[in-house]
mmCIF file of C-alpha atoms and ligand atoms in Angstrom:
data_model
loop_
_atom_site.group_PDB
_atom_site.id
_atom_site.type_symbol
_atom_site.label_atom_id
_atom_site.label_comp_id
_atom_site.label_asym_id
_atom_site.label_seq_id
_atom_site.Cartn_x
_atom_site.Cartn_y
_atom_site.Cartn_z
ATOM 1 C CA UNK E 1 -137.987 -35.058 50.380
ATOM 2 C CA UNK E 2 -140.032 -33.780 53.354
ATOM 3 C CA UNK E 3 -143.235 -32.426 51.418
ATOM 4 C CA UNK E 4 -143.626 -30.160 54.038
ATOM 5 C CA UNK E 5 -140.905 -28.362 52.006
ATOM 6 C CA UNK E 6 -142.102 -28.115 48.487
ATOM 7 C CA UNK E 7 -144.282 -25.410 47.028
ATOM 8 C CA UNK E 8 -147.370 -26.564 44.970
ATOM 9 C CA UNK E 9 -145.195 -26.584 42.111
ATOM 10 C CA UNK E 10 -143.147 -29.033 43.799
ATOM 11 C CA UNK E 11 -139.893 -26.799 44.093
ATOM 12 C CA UNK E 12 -138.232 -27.446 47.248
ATOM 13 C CA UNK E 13 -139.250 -24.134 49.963
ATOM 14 C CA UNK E 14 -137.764 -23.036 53.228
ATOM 15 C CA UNK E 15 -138.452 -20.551 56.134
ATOM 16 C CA UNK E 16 -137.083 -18.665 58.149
ATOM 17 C CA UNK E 17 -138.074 -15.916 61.224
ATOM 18 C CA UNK E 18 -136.241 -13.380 63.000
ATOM 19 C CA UNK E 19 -137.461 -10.820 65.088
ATOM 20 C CA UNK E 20 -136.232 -7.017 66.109
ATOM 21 C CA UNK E 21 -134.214 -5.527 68.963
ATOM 22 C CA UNK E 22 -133.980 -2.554 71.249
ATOM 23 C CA UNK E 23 -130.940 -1.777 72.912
ATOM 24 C CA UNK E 24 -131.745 -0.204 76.317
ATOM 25 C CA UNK E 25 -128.372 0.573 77.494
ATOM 26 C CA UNK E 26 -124.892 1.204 75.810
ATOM 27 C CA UNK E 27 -125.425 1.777 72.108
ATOM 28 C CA UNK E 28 -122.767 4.051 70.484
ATOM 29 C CA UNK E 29 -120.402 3.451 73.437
ATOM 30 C CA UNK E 30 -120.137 -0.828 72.565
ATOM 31 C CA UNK E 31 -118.601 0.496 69.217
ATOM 32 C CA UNK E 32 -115.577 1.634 71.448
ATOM 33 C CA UNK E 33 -115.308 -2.048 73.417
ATOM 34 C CA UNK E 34 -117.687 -1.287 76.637
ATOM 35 C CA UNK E 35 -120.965 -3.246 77.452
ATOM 36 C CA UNK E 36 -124.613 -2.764 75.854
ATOM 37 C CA UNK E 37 -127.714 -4.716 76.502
ATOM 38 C CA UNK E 38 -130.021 -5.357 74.174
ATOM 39 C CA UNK E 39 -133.797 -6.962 74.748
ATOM 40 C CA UNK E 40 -135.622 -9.101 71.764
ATOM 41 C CA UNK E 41 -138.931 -7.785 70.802
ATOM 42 C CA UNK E 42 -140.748 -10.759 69.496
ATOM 43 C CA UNK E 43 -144.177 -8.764 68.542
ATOM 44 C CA UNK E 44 -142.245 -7.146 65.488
ATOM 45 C CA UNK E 45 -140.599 -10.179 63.771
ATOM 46 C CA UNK E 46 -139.905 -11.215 60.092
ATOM 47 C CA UNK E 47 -140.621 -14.319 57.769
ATOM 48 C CA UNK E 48 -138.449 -15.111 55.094
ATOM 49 C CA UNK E 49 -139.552 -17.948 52.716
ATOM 50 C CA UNK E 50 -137.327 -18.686 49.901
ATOM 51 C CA UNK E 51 -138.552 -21.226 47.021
ATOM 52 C CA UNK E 52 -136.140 -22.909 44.505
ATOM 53 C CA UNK E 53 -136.649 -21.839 40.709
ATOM 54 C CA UNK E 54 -136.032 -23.691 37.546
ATOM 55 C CA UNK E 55 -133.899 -20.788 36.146
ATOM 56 C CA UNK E 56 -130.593 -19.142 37.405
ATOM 57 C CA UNK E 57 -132.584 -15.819 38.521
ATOM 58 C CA UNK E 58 -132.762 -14.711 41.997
ATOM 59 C CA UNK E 59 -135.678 -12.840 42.521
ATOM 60 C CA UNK E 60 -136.532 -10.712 45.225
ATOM 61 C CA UNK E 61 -140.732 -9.413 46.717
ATOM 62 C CA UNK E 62 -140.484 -7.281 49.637
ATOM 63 C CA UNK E 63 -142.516 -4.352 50.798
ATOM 64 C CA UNK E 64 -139.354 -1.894 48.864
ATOM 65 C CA UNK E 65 -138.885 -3.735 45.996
ATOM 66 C CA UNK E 66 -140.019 -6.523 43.842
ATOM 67 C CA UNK E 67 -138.194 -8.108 41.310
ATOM 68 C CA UNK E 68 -134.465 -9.421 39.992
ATOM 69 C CA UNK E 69 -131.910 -9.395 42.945
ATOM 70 C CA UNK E 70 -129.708 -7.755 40.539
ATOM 71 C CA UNK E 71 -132.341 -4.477 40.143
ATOM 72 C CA UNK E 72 -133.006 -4.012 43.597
ATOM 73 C CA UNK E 73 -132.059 -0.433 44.998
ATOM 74 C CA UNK E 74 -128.903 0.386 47.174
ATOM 75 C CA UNK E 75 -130.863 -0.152 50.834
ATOM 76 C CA UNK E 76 -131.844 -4.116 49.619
ATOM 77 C CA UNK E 77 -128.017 -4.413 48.834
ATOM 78 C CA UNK E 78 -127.207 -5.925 52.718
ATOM 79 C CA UNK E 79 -130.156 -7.899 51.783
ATOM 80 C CA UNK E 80 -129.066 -9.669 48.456
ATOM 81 C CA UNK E 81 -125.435 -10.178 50.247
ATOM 82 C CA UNK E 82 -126.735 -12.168 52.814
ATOM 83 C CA UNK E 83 -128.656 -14.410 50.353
ATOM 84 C CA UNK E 84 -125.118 -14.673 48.799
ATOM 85 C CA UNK E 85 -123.096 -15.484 51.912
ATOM 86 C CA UNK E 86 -125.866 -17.989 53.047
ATOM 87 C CA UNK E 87 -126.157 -19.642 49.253
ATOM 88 C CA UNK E 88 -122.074 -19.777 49.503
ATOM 89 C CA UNK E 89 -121.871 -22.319 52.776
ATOM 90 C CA UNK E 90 -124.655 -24.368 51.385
ATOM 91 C CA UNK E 91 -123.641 -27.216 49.752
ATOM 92 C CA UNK E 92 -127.070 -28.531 47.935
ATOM 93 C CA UNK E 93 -128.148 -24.637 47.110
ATOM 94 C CA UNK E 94 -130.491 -24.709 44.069
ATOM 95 C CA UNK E 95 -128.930 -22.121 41.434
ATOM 96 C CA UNK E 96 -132.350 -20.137 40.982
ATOM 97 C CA UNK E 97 -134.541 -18.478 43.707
ATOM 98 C CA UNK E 98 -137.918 -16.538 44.787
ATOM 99 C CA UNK E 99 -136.835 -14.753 48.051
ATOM 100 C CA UNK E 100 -140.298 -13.412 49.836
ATOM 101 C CA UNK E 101 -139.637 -11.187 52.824
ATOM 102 C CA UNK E 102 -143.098 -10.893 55.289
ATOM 103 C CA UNK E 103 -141.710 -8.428 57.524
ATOM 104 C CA UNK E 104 -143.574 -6.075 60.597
ATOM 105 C CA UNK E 105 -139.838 -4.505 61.367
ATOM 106 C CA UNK E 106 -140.131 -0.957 60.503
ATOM 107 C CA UNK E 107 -137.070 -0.235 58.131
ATOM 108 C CA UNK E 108 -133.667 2.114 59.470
ATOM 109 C CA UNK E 109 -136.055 2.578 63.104
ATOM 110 C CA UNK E 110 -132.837 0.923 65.241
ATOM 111 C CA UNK E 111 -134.459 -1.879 65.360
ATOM 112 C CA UNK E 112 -132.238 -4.180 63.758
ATOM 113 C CA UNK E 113 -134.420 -4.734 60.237
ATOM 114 C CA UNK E 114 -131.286 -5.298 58.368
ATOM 115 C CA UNK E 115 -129.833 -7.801 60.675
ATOM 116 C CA UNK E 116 -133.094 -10.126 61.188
ATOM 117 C CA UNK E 117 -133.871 -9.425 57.579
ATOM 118 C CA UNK E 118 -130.246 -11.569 57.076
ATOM 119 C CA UNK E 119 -130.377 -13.876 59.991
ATOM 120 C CA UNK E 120 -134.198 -14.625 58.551
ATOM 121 C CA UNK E 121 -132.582 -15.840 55.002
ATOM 122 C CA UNK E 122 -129.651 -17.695 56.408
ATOM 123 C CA UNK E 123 -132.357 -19.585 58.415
ATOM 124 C CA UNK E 124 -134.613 -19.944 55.444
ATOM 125 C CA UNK E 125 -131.719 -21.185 52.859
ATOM 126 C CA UNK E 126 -130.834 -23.698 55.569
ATOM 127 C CA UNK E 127 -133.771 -24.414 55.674
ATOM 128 C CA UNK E 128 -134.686 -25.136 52.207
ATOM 129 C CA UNK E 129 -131.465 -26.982 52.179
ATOM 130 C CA UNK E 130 -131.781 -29.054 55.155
ATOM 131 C CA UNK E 131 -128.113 -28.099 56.093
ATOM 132 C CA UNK E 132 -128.332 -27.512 60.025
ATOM 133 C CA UNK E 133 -128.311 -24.225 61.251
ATOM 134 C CA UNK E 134 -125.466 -23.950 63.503
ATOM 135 C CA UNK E 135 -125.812 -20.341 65.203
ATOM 136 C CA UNK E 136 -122.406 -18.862 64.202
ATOM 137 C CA UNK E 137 -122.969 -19.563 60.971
ATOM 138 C CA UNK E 138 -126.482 -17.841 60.719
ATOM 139 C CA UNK E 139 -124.314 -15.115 62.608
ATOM 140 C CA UNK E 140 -121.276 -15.100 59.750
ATOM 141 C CA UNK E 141 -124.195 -14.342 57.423
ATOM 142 C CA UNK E 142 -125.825 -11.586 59.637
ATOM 143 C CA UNK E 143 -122.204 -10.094 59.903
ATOM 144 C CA UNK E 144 -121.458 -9.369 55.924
ATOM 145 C CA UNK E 145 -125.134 -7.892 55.355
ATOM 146 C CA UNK E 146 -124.610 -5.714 58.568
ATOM 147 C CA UNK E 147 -121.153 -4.779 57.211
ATOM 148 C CA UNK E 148 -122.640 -3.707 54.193
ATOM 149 C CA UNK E 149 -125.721 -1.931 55.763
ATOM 150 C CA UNK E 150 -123.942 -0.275 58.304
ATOM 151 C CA UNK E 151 -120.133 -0.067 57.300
ATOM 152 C CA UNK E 152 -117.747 -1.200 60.241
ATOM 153 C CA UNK E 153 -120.566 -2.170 63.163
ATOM 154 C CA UNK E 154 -120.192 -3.987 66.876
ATOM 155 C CA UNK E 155 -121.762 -6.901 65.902
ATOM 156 C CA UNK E 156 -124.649 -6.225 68.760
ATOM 157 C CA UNK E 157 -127.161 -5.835 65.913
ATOM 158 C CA UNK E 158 -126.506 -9.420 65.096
ATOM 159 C CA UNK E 159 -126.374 -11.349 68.321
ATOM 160 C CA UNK E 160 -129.707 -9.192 69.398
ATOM 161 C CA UNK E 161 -131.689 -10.410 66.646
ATOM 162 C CA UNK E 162 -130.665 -13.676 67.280
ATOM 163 C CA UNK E 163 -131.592 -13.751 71.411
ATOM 164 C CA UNK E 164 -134.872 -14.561 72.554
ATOM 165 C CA UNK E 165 -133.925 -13.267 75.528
ATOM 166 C CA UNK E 166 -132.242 -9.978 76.849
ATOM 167 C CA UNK E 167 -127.993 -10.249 76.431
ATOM 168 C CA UNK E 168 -125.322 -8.215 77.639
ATOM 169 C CA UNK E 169 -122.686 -8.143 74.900
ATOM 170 C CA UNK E 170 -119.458 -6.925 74.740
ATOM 171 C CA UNK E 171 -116.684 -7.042 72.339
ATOM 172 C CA UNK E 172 -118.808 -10.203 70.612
ATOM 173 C CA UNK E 173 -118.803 -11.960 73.592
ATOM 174 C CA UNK E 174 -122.618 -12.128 74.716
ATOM 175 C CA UNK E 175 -124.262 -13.126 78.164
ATOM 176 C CA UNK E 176 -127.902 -13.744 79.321
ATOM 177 C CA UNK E 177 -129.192 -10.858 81.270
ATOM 178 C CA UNK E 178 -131.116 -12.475 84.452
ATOM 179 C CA UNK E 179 -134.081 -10.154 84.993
ATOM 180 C CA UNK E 180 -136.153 -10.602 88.592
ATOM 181 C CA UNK E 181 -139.212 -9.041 87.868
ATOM 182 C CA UNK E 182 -141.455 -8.941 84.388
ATOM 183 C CA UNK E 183 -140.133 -5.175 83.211
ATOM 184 C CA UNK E 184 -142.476 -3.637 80.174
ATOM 185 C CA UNK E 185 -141.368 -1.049 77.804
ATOM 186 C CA UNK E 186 -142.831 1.254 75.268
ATOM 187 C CA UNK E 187 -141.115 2.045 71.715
ATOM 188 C CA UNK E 188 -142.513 5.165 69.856
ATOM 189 C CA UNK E 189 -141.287 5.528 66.260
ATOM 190 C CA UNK E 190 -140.275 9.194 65.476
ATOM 191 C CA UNK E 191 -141.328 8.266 61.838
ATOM 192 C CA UNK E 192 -137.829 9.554 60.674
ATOM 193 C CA UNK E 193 -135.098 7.201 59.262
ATOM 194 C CA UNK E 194 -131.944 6.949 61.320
ATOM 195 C CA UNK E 195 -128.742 6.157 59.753
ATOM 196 C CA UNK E 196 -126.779 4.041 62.416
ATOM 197 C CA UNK E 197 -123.472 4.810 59.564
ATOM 198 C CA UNK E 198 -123.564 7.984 59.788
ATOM 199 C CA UNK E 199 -124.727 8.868 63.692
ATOM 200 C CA UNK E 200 -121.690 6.189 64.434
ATOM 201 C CA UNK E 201 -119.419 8.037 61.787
ATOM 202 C CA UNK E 202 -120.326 11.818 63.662
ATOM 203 C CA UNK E 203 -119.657 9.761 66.802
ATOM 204 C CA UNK E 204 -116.072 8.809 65.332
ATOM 205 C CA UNK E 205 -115.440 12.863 64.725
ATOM 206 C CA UNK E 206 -116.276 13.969 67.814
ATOM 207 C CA UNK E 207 -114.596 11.976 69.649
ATOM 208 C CA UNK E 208 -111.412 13.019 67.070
ATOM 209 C CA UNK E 209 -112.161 16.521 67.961
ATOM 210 C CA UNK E 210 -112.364 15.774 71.529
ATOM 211 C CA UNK E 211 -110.942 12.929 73.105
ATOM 212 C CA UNK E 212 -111.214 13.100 76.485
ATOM 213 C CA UNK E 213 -114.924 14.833 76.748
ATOM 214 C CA UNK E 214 -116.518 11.905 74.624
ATOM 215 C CA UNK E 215 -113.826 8.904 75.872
ATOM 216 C CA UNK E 216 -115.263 10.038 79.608
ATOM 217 C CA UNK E 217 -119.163 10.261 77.942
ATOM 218 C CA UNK E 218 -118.333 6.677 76.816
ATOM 219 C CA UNK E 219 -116.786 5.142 79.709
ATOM 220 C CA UNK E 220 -119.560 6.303 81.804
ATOM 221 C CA UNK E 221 -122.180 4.888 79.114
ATOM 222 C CA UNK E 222 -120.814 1.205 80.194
ATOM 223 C CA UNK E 223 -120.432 2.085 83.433
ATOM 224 C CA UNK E 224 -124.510 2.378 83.254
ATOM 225 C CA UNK E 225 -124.621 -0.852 81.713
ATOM 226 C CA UNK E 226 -122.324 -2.729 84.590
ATOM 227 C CA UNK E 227 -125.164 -0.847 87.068
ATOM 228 C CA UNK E 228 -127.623 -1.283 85.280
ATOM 229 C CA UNK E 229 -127.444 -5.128 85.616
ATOM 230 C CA UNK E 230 -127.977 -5.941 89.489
ATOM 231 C CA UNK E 231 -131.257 -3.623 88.863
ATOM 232 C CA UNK E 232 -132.239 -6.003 86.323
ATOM 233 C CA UNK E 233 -131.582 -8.998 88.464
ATOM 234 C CA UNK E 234 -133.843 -7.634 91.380
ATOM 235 C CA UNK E 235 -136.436 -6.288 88.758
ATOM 236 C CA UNK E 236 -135.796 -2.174 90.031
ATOM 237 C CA UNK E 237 -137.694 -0.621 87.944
ATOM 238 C CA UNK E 238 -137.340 3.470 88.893
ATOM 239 C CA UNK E 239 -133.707 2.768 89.319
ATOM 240 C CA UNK E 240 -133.343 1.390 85.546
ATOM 241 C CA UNK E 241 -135.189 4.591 84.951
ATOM 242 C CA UNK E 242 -133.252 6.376 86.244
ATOM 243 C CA UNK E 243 -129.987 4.777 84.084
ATOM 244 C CA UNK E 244 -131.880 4.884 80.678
ATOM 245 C CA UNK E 245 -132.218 8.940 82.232
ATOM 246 C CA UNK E 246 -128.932 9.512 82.485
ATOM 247 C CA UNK E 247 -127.677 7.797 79.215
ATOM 248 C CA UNK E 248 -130.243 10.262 76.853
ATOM 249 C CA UNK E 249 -128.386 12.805 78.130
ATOM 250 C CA UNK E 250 -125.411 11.089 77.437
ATOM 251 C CA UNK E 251 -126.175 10.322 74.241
ATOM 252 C CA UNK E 252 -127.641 13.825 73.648
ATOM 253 C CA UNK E 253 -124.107 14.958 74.468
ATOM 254 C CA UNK E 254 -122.603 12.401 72.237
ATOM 255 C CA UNK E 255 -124.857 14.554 69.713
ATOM 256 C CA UNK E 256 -127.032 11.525 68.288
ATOM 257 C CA UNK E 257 -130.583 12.859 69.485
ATOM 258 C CA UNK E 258 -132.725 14.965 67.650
ATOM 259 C CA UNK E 259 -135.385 18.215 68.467
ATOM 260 C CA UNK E 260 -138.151 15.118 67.815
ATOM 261 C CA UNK E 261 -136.486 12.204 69.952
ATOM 262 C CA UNK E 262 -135.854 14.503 72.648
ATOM 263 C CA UNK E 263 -139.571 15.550 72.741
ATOM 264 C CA UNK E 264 -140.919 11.893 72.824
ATOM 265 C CA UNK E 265 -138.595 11.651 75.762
ATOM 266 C CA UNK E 266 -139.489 14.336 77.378
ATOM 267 C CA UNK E 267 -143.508 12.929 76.808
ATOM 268 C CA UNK E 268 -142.862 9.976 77.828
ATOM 269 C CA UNK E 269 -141.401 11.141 81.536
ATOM 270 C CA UNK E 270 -143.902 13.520 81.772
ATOM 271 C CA UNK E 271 -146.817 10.123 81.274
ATOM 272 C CA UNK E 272 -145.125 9.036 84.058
ATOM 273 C CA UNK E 273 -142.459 6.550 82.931
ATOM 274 C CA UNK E 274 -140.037 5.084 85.116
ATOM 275 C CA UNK E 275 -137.186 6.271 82.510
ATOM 276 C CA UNK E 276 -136.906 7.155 78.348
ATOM 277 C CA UNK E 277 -134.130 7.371 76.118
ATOM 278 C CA UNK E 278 -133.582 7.074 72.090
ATOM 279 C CA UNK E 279 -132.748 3.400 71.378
ATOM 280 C CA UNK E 280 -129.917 2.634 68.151
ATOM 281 C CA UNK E 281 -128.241 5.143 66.115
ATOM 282 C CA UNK E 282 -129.762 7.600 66.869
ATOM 283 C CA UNK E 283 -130.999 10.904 64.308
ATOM 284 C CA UNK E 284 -134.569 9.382 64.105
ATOM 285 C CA UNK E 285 -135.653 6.183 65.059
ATOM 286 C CA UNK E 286 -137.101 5.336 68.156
ATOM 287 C CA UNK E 287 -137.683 6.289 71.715
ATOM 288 C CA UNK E 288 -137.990 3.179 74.753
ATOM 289 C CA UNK E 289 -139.487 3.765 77.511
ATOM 290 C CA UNK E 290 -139.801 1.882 80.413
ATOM 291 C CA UNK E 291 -143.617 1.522 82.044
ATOM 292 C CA UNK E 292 -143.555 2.293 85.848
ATOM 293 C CA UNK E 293 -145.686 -1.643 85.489
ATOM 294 C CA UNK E 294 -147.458 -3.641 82.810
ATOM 295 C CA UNK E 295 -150.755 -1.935 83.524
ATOM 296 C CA UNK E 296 -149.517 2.137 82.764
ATOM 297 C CA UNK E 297 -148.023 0.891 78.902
ATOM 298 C CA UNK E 298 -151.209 1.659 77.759
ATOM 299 C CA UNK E 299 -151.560 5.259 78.621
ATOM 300 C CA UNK E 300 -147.568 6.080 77.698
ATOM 301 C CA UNK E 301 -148.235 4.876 73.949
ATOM 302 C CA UNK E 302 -151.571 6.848 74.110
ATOM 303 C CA UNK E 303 -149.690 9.677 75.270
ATOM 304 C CA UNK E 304 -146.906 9.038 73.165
ATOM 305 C CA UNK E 305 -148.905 8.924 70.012
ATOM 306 C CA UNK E 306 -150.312 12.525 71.525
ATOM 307 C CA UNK E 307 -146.438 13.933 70.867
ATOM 308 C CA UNK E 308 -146.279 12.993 67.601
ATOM 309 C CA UNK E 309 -145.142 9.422 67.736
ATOM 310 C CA UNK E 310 -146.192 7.626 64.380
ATOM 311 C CA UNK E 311 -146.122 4.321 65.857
ATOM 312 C CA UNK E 312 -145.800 2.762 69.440
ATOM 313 C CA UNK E 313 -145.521 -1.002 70.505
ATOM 314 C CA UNK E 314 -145.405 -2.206 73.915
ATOM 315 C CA UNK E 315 -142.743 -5.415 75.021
ATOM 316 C CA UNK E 316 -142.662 -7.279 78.133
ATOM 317 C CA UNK E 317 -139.285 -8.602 79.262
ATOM 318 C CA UNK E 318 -140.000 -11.789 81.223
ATOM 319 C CA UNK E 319 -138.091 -12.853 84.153
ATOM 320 C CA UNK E 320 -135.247 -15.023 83.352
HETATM 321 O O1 PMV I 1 -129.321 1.707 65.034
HETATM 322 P P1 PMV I 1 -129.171 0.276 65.451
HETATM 323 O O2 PMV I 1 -130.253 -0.277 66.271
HETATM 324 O O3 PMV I 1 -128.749 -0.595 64.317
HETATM 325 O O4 PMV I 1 -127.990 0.223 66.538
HETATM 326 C C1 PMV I 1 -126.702 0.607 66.305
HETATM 327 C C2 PMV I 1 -125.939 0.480 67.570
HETATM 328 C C3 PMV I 1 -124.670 1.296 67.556
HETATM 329 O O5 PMV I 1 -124.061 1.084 68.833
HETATM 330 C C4 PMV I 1 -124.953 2.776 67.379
HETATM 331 C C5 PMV I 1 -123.718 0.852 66.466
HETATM 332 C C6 PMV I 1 -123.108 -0.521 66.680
HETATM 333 O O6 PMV I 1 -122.488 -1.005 65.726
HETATM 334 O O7 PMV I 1 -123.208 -1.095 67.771
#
């Protein structure tokens, strides 16, 4: 056995990392079959490291809850499934584990917690069990949390936290985005929880109420996407602005923003940023904003913090 793997105690250890995501284009709408892209945003990322125990108890220490897998509260269920689905395809999986989540993602923010939290322990089981991480698989895992966390989802979540680099995806089919020019964005936290289940599921009754109005909001919401990606390719930064403009008010149509989103949008054009829209679900959560270049990100999270943001982190998008 590699002893790299062993605790002090000599039971066999694994580990595994994940980081968040942001979707800057197409959320909401990719639930209905168009485009969204998503970037990774490695400075808020996750360790999971899972140790083997002599008993047959699962045991859980996160920042929510510490204890037996079978106490933990409704919001670790996703959690305690994925260790599940990943124990399952495991074919050396001790019976008994310690399951220790590190993790900087702020929880229900949009920024994919739930899924890296998952793709983190299908990493770390395989891991500990030296079975070879085949991406789909880590994915299969990511898929029955997600289903659990956020009922019937697009499966961007997963394939986001999984990309180190930005993707287009679409109907689970995913594609590098090529970007020309190094593009930095700013994420404020509204410091309210979002629930992605039930923005999706007012979504779902608005659009039953009426059809055409949101089918035309959502068509045009990948139609920004499919626009949005020869700006990306020649690095246009006021014209991607402009895009993540237009789809707030989309979305603010689509009835997913809030009196506190809209204001950290409306701060963060008035700092002078290129474009800002809420990024997710939607109903709390987070605001991106896109820096007119690398050397204003500064002053927009300043200013951002100024409107009431409760947290801001800045990501550069390299070219790729
Ligand atoms: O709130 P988040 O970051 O988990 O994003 C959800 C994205 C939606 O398009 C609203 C839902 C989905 O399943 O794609």
């Amino acid at each position: 056995m590699n002893p790299a793997r062993t605790s002090v105690h000599g039971a066999r250890t694994g580990i595994g990392r994940a980081h968040a995501k942001s979707i800057l284009l197409g959320e909401h709408a990719v639930v209905y079959g168009t485009p969204a892209i998503a970037v990774p945003l490695h400075a808020l990322d996750l360790t999971v490291r899972v140790t083997e125990r002599a008993d047959e108890q699962l045991h859980l220490r996160s920042a929510l809850f510490t204890g037996s897998a079978a106490d933990a509260p409704q919001r670790l269920h996703p959690l305690v499934t994925a260790i599940h689905a990943a124990l399952a395809l495991t074919t050396s999986a001790p019976i008994g584990l310690d399951v220790e989540i590190d993790s900087a993602i702020p929880f229900e923010r949009g920024l994919g917690s739930s899924a890296a939290v998952a793709a983190g322990i299908a990493r770390a089981i395989g891991d500990l069990t030296e079975t070879p991480l085949d991406p789909e698989v880590v994915h299969d895992v990511v898929m029955a949390a997600e289903t659990i966390a956020h009922g019937r989802s697009s499966g961007l979540d997963g394939r986001a936290v999984a990309s180190d680099v930005p993707i287009r995806f679409r109907g689970g089919e995913v594609t590098p985005v090529p970007v020309g020019a190094p593009l930095t964005f700013v994420l404020a936290d509204s410091g309210h929880e979002g629930s992605t289940a039930e923005a999706v599921g007012a979504v779902r009754e608005l659009r039953e109420t009426f059809p055409s109005r949101v089918d035309g909001i959502i068509g045009r919401l990948g139609g920004i996407v499919e626009e949005s990606l020869d700006r990306f390719a020649t690095g246009d930064v006021p014209a991607l602005g402009a895009l993540m403009d237009e789809a707030h008010s989309l979305l603010t149509e689509l009835e997913v923003s809030d009196a506190t989103l809209d204001r950290l949008v409306g701060a963060a054009r008035g700092a002078g940023a290129a474009g800002a829209k809420l990024t997710g679900g939607g109903r709390g959560g987070c605001v991106l904003a896109l820096a007119p270049d690398a050397a204003r990100a500064a002053d927009l999270e300043t200013m951002l913090r100024d409107a009431g943001a409760t947290r801001t982190w800045q990501t550069t998008v390299e070219t790729a």
